[in-house]
Coordinates of C-alpha atoms in Angstrom, one line a residue:
X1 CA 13.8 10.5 18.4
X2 CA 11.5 11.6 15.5
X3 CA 8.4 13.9 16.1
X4 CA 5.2 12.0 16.5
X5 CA 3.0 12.5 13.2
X6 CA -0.1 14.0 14.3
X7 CA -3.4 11.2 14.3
X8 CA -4.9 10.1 10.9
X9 CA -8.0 12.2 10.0
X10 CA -10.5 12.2 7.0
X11 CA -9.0 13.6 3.6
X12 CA -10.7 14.7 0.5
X13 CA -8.7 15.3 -2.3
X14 CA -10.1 16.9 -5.7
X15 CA -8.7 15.0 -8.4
X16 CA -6.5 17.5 -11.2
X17 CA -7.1 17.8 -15.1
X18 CA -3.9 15.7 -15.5
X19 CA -5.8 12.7 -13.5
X20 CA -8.5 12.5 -14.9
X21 CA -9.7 9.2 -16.9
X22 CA -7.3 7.4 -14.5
X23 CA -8.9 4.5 -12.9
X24 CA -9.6 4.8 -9.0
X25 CA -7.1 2.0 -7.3
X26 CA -3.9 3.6 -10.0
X27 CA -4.9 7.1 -8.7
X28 CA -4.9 6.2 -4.8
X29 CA -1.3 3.7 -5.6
X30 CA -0.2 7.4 -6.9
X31 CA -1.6 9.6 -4.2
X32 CA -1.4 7.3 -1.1
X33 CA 2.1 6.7 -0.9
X34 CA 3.6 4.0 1.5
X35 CA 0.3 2.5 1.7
X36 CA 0.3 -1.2 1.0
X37 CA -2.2 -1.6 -2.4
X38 CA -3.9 -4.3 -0.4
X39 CA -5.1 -1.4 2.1
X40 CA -5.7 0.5 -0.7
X41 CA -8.2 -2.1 -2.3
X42 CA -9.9 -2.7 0.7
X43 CA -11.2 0.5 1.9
X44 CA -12.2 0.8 -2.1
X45 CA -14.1 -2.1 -1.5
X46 CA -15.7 -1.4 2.3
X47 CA -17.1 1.5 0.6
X48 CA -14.8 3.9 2.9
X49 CA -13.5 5.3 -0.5
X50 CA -16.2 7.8 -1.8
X51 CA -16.3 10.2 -4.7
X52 CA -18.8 13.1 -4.7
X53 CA -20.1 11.2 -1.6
X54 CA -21.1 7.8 -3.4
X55 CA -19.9 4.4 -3.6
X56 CA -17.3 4.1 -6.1
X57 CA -15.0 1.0 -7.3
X58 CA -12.0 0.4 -7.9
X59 CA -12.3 0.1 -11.8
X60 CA -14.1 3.8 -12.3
X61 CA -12.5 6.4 -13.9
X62 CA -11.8 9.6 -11.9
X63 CA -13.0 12.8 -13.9
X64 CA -11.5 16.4 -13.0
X65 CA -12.7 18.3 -10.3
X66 CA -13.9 15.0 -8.2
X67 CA -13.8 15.0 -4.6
X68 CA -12.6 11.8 -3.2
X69 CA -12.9 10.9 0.6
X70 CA -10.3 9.4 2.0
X71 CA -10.5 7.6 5.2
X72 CA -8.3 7.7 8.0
X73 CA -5.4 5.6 7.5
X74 CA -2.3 4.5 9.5
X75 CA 0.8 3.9 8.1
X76 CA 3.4 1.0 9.3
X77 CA 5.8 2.0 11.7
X78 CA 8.5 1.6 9.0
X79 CA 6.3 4.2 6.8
X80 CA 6.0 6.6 9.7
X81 CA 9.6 6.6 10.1
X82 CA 10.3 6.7 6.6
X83 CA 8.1 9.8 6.5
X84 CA 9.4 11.5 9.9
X85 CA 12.8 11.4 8.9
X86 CA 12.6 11.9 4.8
X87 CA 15.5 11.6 2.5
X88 CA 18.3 14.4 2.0
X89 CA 17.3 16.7 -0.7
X90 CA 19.9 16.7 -3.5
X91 CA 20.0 17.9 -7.3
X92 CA 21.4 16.4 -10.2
X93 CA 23.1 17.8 -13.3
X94 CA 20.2 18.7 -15.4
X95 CA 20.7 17.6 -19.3
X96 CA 17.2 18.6 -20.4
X97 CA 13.9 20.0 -18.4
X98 CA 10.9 21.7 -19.9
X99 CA 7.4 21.8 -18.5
X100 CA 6.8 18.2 -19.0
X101 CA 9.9 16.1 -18.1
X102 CA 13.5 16.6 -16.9
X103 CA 16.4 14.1 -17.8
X104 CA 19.2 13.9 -14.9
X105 CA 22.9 12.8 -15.5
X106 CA 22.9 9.9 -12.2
X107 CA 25.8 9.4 -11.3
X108 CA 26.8 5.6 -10.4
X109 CA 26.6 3.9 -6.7
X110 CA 23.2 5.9 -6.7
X111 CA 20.0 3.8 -6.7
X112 CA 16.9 5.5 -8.3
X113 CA 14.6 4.6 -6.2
X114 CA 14.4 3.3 -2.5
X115 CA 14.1 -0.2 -1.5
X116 CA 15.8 -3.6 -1.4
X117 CA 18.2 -2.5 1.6
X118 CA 18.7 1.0 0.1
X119 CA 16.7 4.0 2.2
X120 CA 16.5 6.5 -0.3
X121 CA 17.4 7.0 -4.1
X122 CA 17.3 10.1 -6.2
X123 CA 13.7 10.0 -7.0
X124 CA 13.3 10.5 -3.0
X125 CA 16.2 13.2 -2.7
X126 CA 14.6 14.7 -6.0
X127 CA 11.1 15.6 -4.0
X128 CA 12.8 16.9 -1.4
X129 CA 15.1 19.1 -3.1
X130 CA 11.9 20.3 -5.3
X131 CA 8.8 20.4 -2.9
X132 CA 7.0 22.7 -5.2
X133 CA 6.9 20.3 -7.6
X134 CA 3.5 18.6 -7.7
X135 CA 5.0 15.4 -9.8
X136 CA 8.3 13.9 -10.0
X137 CA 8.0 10.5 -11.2
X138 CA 10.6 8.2 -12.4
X139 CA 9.7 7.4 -15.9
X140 CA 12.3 4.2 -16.0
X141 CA 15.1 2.9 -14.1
X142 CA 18.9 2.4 -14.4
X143 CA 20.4 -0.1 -12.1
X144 CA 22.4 1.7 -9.0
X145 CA 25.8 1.2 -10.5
X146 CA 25.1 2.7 -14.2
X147 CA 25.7 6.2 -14.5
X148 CA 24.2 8.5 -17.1
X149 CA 20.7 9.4 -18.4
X150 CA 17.5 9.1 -16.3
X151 CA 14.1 10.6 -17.1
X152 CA 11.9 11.9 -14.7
X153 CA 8.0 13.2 -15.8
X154 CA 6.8 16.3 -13.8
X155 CA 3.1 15.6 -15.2
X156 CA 1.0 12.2 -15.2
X157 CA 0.5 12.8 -19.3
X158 CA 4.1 13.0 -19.8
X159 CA 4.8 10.3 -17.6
X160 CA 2.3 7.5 -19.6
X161 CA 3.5 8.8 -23.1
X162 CA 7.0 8.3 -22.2
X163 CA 6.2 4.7 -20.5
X164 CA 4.4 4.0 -23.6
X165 CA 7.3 5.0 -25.4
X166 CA 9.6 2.5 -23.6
X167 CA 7.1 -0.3 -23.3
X168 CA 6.3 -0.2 -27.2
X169 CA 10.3 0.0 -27.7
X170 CA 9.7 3.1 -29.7
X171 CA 12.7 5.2 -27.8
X172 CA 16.7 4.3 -28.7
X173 CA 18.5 3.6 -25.6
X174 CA 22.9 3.4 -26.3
X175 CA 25.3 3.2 -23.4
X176 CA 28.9 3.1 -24.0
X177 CA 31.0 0.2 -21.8
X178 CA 33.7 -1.0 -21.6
X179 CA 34.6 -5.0 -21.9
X180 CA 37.6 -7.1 -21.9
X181 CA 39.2 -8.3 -25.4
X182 CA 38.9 -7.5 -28.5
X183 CA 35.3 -7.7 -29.7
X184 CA 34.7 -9.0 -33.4
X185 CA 33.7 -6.5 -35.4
X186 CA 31.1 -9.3 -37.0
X187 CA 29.5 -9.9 -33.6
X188 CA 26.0 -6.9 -33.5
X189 CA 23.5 -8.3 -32.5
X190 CA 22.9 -10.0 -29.3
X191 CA 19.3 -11.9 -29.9
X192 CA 19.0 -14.4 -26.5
X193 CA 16.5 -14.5 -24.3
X194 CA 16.9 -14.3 -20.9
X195 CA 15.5 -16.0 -17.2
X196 CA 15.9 -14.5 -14.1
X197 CA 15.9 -15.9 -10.7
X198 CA 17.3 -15.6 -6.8
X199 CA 20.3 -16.8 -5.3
X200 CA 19.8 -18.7 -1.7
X201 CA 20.0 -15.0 0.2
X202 CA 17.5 -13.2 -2.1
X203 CA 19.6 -11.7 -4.4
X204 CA 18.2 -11.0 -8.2
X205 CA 19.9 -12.5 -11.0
X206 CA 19.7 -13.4 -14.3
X207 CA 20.8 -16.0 -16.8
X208 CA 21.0 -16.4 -20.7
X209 CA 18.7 -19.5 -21.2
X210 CA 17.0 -21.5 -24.3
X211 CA 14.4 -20.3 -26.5
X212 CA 12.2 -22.8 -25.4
X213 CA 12.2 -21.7 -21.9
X214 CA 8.6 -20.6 -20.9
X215 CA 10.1 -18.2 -18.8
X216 CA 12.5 -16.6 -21.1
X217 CA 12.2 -12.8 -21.9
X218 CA 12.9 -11.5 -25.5
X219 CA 15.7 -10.0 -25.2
X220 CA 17.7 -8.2 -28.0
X221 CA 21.3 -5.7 -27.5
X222 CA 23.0 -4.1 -30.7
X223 CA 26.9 -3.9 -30.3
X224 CA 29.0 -1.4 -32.6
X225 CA 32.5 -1.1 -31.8
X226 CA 33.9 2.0 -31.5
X227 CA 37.9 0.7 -31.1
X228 CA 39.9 -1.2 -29.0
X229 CA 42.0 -0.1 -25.9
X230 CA 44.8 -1.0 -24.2
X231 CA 45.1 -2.9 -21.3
X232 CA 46.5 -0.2 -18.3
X233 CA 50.2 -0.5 -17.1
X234 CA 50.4 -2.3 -14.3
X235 CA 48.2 -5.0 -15.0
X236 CA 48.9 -8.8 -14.5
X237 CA 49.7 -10.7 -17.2
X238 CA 47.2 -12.9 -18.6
X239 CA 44.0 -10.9 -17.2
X240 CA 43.3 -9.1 -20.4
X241 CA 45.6 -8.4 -23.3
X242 CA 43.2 -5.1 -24.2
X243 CA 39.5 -3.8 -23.9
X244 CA 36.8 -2.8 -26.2
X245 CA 35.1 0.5 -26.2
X246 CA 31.4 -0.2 -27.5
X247 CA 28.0 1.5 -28.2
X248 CA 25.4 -0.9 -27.0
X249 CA 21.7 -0.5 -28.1
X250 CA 18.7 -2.2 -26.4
X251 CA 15.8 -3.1 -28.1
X252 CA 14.1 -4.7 -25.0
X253 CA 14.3 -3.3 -21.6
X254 CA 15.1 -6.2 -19.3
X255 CA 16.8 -6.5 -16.1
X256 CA 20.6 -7.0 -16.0
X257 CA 20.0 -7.1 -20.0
X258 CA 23.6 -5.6 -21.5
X259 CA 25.5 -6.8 -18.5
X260 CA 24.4 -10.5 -19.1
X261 CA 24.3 -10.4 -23.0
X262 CA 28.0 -9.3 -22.9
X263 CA 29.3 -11.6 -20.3
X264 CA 27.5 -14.5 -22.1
X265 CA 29.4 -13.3 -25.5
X266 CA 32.6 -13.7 -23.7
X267 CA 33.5 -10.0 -23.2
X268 CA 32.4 -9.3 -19.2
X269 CA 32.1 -5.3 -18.8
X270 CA 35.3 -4.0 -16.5
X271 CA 34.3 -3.6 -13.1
X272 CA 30.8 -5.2 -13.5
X273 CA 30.3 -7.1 -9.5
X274 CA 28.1 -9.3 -10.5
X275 CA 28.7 -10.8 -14.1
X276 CA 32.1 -9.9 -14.6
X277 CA 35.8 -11.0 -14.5
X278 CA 36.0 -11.0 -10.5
X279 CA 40.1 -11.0 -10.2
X280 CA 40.6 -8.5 -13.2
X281 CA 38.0 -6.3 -11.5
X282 CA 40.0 -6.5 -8.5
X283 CA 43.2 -5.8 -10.5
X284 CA 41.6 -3.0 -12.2
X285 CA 40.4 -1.4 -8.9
X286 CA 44.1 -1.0 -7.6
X287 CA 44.4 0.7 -11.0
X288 CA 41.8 3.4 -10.3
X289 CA 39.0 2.1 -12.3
X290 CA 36.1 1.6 -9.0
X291 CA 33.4 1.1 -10.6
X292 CA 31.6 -0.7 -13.2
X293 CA 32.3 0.7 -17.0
X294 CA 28.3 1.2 -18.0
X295 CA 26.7 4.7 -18.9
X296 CA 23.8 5.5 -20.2
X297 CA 25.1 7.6 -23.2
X298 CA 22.4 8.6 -25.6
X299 CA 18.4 8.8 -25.5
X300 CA 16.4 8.9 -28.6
X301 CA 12.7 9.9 -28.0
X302 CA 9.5 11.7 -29.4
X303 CA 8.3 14.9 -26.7
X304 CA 5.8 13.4 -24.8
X305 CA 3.5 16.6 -25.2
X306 CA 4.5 18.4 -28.4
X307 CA 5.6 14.6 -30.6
X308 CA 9.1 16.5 -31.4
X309 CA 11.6 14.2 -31.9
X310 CA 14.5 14.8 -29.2
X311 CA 18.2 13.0 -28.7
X312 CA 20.0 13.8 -25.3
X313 CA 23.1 13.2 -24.4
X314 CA 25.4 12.8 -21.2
X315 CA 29.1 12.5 -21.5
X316 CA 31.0 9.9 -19.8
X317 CA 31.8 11.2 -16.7
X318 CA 35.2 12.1 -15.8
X319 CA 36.5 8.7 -13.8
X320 CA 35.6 7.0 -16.8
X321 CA 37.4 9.3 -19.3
X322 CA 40.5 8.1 -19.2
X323 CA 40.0 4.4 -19.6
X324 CA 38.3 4.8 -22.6
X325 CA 41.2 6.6 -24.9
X326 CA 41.0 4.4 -27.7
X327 CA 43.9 2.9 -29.8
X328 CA 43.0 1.7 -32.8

């Protein structure tokens, strides 16, 4: 059985240089962690919230060296849990870190964050590897099967320019993957938008749909072809004749994006569980290949502090190495 968390009590926290202009409620969703936001709102609103010892709402700006009171607050049983027994502290390789920001190498099967059925992810294992850190934020996501680069800001100004970065599509995000046939050389851009939606038990998906669709997303993938592979020993004739290495860029950031904009093409990626070729998966499993064929290669970007322009790269990691020897 867990230790019991000792009672809630008052807090005051004294808000930092790198919080300040930050409005109230995005500064407590930060601080207050695993407390619902509609908690959060209404002790704002009750007035149990004060800064400097006035009333304060939930649309003012929080200036440095502000002392915030806190009132006492009780977590859900799931949070208490969640916070007496914390997630394993792990590192991951390291491709760049400075002062501001750090980019990790993830590994696939790992989610980057917890939720959804998953306990912990590597933004939890991150915190608790590094509890010196004051900050460790995810600055984007990859989804839990697609390996490769993953920022992470270590201050809240790093962590807003590099959001703004990704939100005004001013960073160039390539993966290399791997799909099955021969992709025409002709074929770059993928411009379709794109719906998402649930299946019966919950689970997210999403759909190529019509322009016209009000709920549509933008959506836009650049595909170069870096050559064609052959299709492994061993494999059953008439699941795939070869495979296609490929760079993909994404203009837009949605869910599922590449995954869906290649399967709708015509060319699933290998070992994708969701949108792919379910027997040749299967096939190519027995083969060695266990996961899906998705990393996150390359990251173009401008220093969040300094305005430098940066390009980091991770390598396709080694179970992936050898199904990608291209032929032609």
């Amino acid at each position: 059985m867990p230790s019991a968390l000792p009672p809630a009590a008052v807090r005051h926290i004294t808000v930092d240089e790198e919080s300040a202009g930050q409005r109230l409620d995005n500064f407590l969703i930060r601080e207050l962690k695993g407390v619902p936001k509609t908690h959060i709102y209404r002790i704002i609103r009750s007035g149990e919230v004060r800064r400097n010892k006035g009333r304060v709402g939930a649309d003012d700006r929080v200036a440095s060296g502000d002392v915030l009171r806190i009132p006492p607050i009780r977590l859900s049983e799931r949070a208490e849990e969640k916070a007496a027994n914390p997630a394993p502290p792990r590192e991951f390789p390291v491709v760049f870190e400075d002062d501001a920001f750090m980019a990790i190498d993830k590994p696939a099967g790992v989610a980057v964050h917890g939720g959804s059925g998953v306990s912990f992810g590597v933004i939890e294992q991150m915190r608790q590897a590094r509890p010196q850190a004051r900050l460790l934020e995810l600055v984007h996501r990859l989804d839990r099967e697609t390996s490769g680069l993953l920022l992470i800001a270590k201050k809240k100004s790093a962590l807003k320019a590099l959001q703004d970065q990704f939100r005004e599509r001013e960073t160039g995000k390539t993966y290399l993957t791997l799909v099955k046939g021969t992709w025409p050389a002709k074929l770059k851009v993928l411009d379709q938008p794109l719906h998402k939606y649930l299946l019966p038990d919950g689970e997210r998906r999403v759909r190529v749909t019509s322009k016209d669709d009000p709920d549509g997303m933008h959506s836009v993938t650049l595909v170069r072809v870096v050559g064609r592979v052959a299709a492994p020993a061993g494999l059953a004739a008439g699941l795939a004749d070869s495979f296609s290495l490929l760079e993909v860029t994404i203009k837009t950031g949605r869910t599922h994006q590449i995954r869906v904009h290649l399967s709708s093409a015509g060319y699933p990626i290998a070992g994708d569980d969701k949108y792919g070729d379910f027997e040749l998966n299967r096939q190519l499993s027995r083969l060695g290949l266990r996961r899906m064929f998705l990393h996150a290669w390359r990251l173009r970007l401008a220093h969040p502090i300094t305005g430098n322009a940066i390009e980091l790269h991770a390598e396709l990691p080694e179970e992936l190495q050898s199904w990608s020897r291209i032929c032609v």
